[in-house]
PDB file of C-alpha atoms in Angstrom:
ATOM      1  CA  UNK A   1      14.149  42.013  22.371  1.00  0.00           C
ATOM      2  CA  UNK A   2      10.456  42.728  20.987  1.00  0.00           C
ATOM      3  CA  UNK A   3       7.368  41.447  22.306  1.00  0.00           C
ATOM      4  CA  UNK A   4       6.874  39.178  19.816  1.00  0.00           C
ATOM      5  CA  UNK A   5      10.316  37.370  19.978  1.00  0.00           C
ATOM      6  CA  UNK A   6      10.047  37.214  23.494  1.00  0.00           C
ATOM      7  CA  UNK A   7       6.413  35.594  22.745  1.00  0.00           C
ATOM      8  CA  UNK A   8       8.402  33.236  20.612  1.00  0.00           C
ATOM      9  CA  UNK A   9      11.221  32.004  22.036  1.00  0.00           C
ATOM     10  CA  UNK A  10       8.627  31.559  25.151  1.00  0.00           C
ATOM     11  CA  UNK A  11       6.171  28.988  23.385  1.00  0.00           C
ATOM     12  CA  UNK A  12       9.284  27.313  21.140  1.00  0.00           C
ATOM     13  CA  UNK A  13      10.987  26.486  25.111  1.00  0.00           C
ATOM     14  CA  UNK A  14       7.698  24.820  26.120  1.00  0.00           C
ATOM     15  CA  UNK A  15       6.861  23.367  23.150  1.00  0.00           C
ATOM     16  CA  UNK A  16      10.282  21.657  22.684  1.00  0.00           C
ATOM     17  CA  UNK A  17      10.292  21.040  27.061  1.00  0.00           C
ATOM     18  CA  UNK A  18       7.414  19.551  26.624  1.00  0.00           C
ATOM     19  CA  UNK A  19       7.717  17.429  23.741  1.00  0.00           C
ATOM     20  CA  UNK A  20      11.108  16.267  25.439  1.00  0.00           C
ATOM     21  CA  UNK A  21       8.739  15.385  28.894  1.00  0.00           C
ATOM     22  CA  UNK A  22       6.610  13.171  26.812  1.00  0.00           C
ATOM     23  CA  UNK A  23       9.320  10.874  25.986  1.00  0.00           C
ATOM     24  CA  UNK A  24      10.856  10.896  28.937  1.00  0.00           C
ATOM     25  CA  UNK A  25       8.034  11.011  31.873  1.00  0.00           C
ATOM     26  CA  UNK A  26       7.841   7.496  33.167  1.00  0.00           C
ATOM     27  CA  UNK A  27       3.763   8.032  34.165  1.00  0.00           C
ATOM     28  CA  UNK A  28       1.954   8.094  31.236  1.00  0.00           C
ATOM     29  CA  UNK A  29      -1.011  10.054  32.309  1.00  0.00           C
ATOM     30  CA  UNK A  30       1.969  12.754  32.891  1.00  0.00           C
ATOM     31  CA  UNK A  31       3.144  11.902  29.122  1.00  0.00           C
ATOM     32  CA  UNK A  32      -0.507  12.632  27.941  1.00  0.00           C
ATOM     33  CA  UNK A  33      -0.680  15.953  29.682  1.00  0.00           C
ATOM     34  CA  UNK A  34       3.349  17.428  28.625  1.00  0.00           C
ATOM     35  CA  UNK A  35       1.527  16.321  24.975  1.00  0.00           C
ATOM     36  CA  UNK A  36      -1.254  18.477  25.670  1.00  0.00           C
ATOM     37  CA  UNK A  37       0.670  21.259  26.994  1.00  0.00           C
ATOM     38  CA  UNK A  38       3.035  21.089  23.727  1.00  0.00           C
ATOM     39  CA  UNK A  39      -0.519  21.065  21.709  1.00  0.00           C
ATOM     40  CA  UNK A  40      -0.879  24.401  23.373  1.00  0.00           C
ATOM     41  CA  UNK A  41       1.791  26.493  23.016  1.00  0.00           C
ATOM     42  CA  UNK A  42       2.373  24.316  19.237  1.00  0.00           C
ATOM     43  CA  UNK A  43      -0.945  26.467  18.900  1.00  0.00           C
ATOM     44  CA  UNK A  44       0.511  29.806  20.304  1.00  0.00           C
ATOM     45  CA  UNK A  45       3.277  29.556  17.807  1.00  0.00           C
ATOM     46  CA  UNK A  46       0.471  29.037  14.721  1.00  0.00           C
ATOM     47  CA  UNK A  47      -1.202  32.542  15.735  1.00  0.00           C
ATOM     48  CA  UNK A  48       1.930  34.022  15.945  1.00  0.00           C
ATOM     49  CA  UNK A  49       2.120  33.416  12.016  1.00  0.00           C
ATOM     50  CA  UNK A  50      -1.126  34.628  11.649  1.00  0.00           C
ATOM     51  CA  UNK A  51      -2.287  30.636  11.071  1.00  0.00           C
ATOM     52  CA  UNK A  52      -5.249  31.258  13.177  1.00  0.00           C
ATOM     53  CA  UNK A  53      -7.325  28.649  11.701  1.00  0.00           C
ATOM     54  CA  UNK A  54      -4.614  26.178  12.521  1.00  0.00           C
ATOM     55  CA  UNK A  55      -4.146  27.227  15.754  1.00  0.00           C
ATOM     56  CA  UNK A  56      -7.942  26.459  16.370  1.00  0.00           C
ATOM     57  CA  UNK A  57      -7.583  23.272  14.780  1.00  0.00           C
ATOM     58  CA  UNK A  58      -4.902  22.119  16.994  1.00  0.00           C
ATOM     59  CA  UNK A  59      -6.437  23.235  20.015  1.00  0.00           C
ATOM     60  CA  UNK A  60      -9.819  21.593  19.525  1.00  0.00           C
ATOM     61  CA  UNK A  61      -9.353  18.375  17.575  1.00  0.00           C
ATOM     62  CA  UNK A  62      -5.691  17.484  19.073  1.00  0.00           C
ATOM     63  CA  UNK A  63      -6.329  18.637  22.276  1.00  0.00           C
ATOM     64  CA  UNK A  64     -10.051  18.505  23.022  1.00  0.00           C
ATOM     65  CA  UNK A  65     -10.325  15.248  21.289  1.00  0.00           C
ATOM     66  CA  UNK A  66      -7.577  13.198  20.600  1.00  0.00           C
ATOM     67  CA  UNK A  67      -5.064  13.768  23.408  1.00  0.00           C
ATOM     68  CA  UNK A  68      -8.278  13.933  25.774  1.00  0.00           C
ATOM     69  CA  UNK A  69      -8.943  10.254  24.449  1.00  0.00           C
ATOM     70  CA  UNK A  70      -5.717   8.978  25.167  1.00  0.00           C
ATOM     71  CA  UNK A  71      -6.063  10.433  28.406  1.00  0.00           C
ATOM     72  CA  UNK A  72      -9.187   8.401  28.673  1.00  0.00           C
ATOM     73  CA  UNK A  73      -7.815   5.790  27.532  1.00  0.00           C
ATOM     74  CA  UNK A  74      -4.832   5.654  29.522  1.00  0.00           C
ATOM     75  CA  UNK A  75      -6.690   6.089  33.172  1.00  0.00           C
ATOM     76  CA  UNK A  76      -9.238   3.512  32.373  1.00  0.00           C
ATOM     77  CA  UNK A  77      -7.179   0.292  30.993  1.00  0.00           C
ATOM     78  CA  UNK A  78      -5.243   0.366  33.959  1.00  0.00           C
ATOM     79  CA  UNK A  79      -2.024  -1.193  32.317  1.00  0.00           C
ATOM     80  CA  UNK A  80       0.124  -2.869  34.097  1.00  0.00           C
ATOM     81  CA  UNK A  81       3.310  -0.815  33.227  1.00  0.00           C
ATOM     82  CA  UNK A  82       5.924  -3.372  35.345  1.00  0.00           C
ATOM     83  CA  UNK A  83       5.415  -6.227  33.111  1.00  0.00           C
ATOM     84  CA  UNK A  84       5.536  -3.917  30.160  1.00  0.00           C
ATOM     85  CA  UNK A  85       9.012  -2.748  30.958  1.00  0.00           C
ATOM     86  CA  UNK A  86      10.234  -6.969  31.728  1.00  0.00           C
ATOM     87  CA  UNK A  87      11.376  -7.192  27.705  1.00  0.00           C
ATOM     88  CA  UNK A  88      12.416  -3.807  27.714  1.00  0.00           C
ATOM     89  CA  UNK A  89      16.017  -4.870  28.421  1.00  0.00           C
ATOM     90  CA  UNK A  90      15.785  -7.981  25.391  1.00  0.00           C
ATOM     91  CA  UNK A  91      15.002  -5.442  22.417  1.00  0.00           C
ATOM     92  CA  UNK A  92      17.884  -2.586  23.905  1.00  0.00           C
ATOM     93  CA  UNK A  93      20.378  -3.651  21.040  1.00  0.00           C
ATOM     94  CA  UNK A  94      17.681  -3.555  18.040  1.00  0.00           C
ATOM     95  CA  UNK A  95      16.353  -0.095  19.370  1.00  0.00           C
ATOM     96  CA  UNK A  96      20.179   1.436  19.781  1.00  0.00           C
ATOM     97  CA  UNK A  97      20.948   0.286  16.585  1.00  0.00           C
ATOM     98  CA  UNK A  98      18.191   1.871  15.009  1.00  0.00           C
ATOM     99  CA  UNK A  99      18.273   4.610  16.819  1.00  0.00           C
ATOM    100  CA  UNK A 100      22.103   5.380  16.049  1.00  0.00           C
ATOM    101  CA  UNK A 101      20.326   5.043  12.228  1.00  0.00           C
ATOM    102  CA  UNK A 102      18.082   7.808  12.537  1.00  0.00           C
ATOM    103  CA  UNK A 103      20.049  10.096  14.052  1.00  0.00           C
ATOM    104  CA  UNK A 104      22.952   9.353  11.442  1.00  0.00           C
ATOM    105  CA  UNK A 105      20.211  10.444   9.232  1.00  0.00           C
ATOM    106  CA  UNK A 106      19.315  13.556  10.709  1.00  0.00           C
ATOM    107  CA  UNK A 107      23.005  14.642  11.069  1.00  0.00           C
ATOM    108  CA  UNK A 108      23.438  13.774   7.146  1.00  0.00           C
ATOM    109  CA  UNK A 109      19.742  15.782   6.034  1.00  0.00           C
ATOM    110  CA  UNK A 110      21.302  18.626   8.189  1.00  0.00           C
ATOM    111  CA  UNK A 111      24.572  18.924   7.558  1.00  0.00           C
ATOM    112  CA  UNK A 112      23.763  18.981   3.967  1.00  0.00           C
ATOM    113  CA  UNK A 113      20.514  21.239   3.867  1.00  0.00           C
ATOM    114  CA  UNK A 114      20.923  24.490   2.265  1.00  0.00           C
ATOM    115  CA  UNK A 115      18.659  27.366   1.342  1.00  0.00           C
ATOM    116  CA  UNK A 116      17.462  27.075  -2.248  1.00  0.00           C
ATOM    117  CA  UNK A 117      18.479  30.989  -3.251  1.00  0.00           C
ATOM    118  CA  UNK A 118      14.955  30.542  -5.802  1.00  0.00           C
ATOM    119  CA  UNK A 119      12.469  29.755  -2.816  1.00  0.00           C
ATOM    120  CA  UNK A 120      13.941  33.008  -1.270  1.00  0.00           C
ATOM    121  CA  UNK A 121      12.000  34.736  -4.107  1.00  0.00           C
ATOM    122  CA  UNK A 122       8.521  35.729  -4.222  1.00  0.00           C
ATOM    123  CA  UNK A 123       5.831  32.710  -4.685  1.00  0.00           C
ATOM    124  CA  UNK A 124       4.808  31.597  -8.149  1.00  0.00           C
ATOM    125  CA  UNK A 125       1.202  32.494  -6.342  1.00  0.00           C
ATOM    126  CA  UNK A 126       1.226  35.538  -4.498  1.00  0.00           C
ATOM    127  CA  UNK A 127      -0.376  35.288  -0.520  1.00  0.00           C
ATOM    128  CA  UNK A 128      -3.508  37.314  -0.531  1.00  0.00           C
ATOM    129  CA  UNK A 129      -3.654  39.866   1.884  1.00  0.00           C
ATOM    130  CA  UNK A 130      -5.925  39.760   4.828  1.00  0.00           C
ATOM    131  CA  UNK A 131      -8.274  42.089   3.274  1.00  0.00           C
ATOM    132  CA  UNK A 132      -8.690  40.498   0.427  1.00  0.00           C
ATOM    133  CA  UNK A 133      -9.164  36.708   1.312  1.00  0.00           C
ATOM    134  CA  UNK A 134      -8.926  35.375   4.823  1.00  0.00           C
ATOM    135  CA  UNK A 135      -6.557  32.842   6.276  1.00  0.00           C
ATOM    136  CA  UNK A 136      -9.153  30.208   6.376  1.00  0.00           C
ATOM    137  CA  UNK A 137     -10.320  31.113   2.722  1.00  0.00           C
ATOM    138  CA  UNK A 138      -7.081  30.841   1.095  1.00  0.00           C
ATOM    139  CA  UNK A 139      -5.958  27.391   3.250  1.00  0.00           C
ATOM    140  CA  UNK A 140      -9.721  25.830   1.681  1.00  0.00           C
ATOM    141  CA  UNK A 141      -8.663  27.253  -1.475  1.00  0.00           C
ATOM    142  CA  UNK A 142      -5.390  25.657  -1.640  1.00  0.00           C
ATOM    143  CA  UNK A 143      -6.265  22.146  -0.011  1.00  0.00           C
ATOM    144  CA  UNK A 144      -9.092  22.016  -2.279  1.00  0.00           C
ATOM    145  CA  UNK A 145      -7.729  22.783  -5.665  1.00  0.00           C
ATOM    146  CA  UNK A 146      -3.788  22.323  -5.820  1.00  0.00           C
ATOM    147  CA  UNK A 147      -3.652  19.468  -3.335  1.00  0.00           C
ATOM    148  CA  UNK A 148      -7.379  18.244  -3.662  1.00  0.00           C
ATOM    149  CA  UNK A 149      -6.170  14.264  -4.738  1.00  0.00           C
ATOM    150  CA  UNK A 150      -3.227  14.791  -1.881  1.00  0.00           C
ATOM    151  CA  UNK A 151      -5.762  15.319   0.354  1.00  0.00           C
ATOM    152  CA  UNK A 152      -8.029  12.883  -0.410  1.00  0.00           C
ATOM    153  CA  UNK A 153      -5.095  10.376  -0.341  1.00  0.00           C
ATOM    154  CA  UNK A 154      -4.619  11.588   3.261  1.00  0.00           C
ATOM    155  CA  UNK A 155      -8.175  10.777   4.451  1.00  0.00           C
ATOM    156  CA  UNK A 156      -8.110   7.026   2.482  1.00  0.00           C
ATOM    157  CA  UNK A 157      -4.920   6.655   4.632  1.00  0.00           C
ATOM    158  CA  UNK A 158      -6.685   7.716   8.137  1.00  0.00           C
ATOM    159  CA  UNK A 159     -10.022   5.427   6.591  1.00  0.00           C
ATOM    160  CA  UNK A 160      -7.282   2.591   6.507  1.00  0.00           C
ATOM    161  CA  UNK A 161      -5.829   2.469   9.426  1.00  0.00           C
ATOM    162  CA  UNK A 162      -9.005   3.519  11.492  1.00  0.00           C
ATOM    163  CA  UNK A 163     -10.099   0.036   9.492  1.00  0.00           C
ATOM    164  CA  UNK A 164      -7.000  -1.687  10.448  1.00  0.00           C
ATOM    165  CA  UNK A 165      -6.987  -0.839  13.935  1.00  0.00           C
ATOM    166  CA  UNK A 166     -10.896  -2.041  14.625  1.00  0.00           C
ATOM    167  CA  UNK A 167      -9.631  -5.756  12.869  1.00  0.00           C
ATOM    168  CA  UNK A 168      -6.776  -5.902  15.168  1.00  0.00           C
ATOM    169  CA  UNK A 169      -8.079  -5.225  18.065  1.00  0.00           C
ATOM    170  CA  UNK A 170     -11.890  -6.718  17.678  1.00  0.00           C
ATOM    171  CA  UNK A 171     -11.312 -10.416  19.175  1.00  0.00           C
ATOM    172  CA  UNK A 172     -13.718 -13.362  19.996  1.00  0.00           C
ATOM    173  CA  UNK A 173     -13.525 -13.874  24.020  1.00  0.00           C
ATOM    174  CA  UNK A 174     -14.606 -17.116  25.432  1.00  0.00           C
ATOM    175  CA  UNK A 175     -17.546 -16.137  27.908  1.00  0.00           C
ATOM    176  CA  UNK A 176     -18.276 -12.976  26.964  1.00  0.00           C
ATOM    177  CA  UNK A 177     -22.074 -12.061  25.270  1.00  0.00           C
ATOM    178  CA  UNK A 178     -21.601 -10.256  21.984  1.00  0.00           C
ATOM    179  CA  UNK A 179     -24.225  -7.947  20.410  1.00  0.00           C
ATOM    180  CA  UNK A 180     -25.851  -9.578  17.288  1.00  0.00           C
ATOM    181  CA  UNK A 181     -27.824  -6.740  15.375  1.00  0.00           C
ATOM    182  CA  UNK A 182     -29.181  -8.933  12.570  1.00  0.00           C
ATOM    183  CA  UNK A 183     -30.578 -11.183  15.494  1.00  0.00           C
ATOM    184  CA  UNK A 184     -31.716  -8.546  16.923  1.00  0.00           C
ATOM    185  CA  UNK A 185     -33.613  -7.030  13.856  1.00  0.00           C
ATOM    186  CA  UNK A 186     -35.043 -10.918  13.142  1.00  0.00           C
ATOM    187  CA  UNK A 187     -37.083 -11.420  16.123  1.00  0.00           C
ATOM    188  CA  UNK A 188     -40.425 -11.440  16.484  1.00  0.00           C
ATOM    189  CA  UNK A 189     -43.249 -11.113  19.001  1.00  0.00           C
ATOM    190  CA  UNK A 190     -43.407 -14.647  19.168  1.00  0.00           C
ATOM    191  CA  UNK A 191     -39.450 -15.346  19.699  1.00  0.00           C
ATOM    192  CA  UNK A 192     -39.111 -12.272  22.129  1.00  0.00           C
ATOM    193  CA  UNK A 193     -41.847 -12.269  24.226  1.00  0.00           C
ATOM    194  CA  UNK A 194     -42.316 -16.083  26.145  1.00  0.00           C
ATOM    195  CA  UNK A 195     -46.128 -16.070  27.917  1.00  0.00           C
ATOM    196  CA  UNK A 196     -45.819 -19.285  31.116  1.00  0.00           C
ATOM    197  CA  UNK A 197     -49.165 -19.799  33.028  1.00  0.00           C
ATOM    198  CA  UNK A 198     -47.786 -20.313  37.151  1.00  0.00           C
ATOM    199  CA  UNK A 199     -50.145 -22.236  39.462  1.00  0.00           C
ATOM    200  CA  UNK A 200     -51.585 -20.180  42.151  1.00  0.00           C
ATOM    201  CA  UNK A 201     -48.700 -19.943  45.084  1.00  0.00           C
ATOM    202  CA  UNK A 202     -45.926 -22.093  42.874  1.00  0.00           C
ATOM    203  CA  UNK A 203     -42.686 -20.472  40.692  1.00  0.00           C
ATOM    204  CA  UNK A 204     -42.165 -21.238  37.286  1.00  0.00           C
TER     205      UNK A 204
END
């Protein structure tokens, strides 16, 4: 065995360990961290295919951002897991049943996948090589000229539901003071600032 498979087979264990851990840790600031550690080694894999750019990707945005957040997230809302898992026992038929679904699924789309013998063939456009166009060239290249609408699709999608989830989870609470910028903007020296005369030796 090479180097390189041994490389391999090293960051595929993890990655799949881990990714297995996240699902199955019952403390989710352990969940976070397997999901950071699969990030990781998800990266390894990427610079073994010489998908450096992807691999820095993954490693800064997924893991220095948005597994970070959840993190965050997870440590500071202090969620009271117990009461969570009360209904967990009421929806165990509904998730079986569609779990048995998916997998039936999976079995069928791999029991029944084969190797088209034309994608075996060499690309309609040829990969560059390295000395010609770099890895991060030729990805811009591609996202921005064959897929440029697909990609913009992508980012509506993520505008969406970043809209989506700031509706569903921006609530009026009884009690609590709420930031008004329009008020804010409106005042004036008069409305802001209240001048009171006080007697000598008396409060207001």
């Amino acid at each position: 065995m090479t180097v390189t498979a041994a490389f391999f087979y090293l960051f595929a264990t993890i990655t799949i360990a881990s990714g297995f851990m996240v699902i199955a840790s019952r403390n989710p600031v352990q969940s976070v961290l397997f999901l950071i550690l699969a990030f990781v080694n998800a990266a390894g894999l990427f610079l073994m295919m010489g998908a450096e750019f992807l691999a820095m990707i993954l490693v800064i945005v997924y893991v220095g951002a948005v597994a970070v957040l959840f993190l965050f997230v997870v440590m500071m809302l202090d969620v009271d897991f117990a009461a969570l898992r009360q209904g967990f026992l009421q929806y165990l038929p509904i998730g079986g049943v569609i779990g048995v679904i998916f997998l039936l699924e999976l079995i069928l789309v791999v029991g029944a996948y084969s190797i088209d013998p034309g994608l075996v063939r060499s690309p309609a456009v040829p990969i560059p090589s390295p000395e010609v166009m770099t890895n991060t060239e030729a990805l811009g290249q591609v996202l921005y000229t064959r897929y440029f609408y697909f990609f913009q699709a992508a980012g509506l999608i993520l505008l969406v539901a970043m809209i989506g989830a700031i509706v569903l989870t921006l609530r009026e609470r009884v009690g609590v003071r709420r930031q008004d910028i329009s008020k804010q903007n409106a005042r004036t020296q008069e409305t802001a600032v209240e001048v009171r005369k006080v007697p000598f030796r008396q409060g207001i």
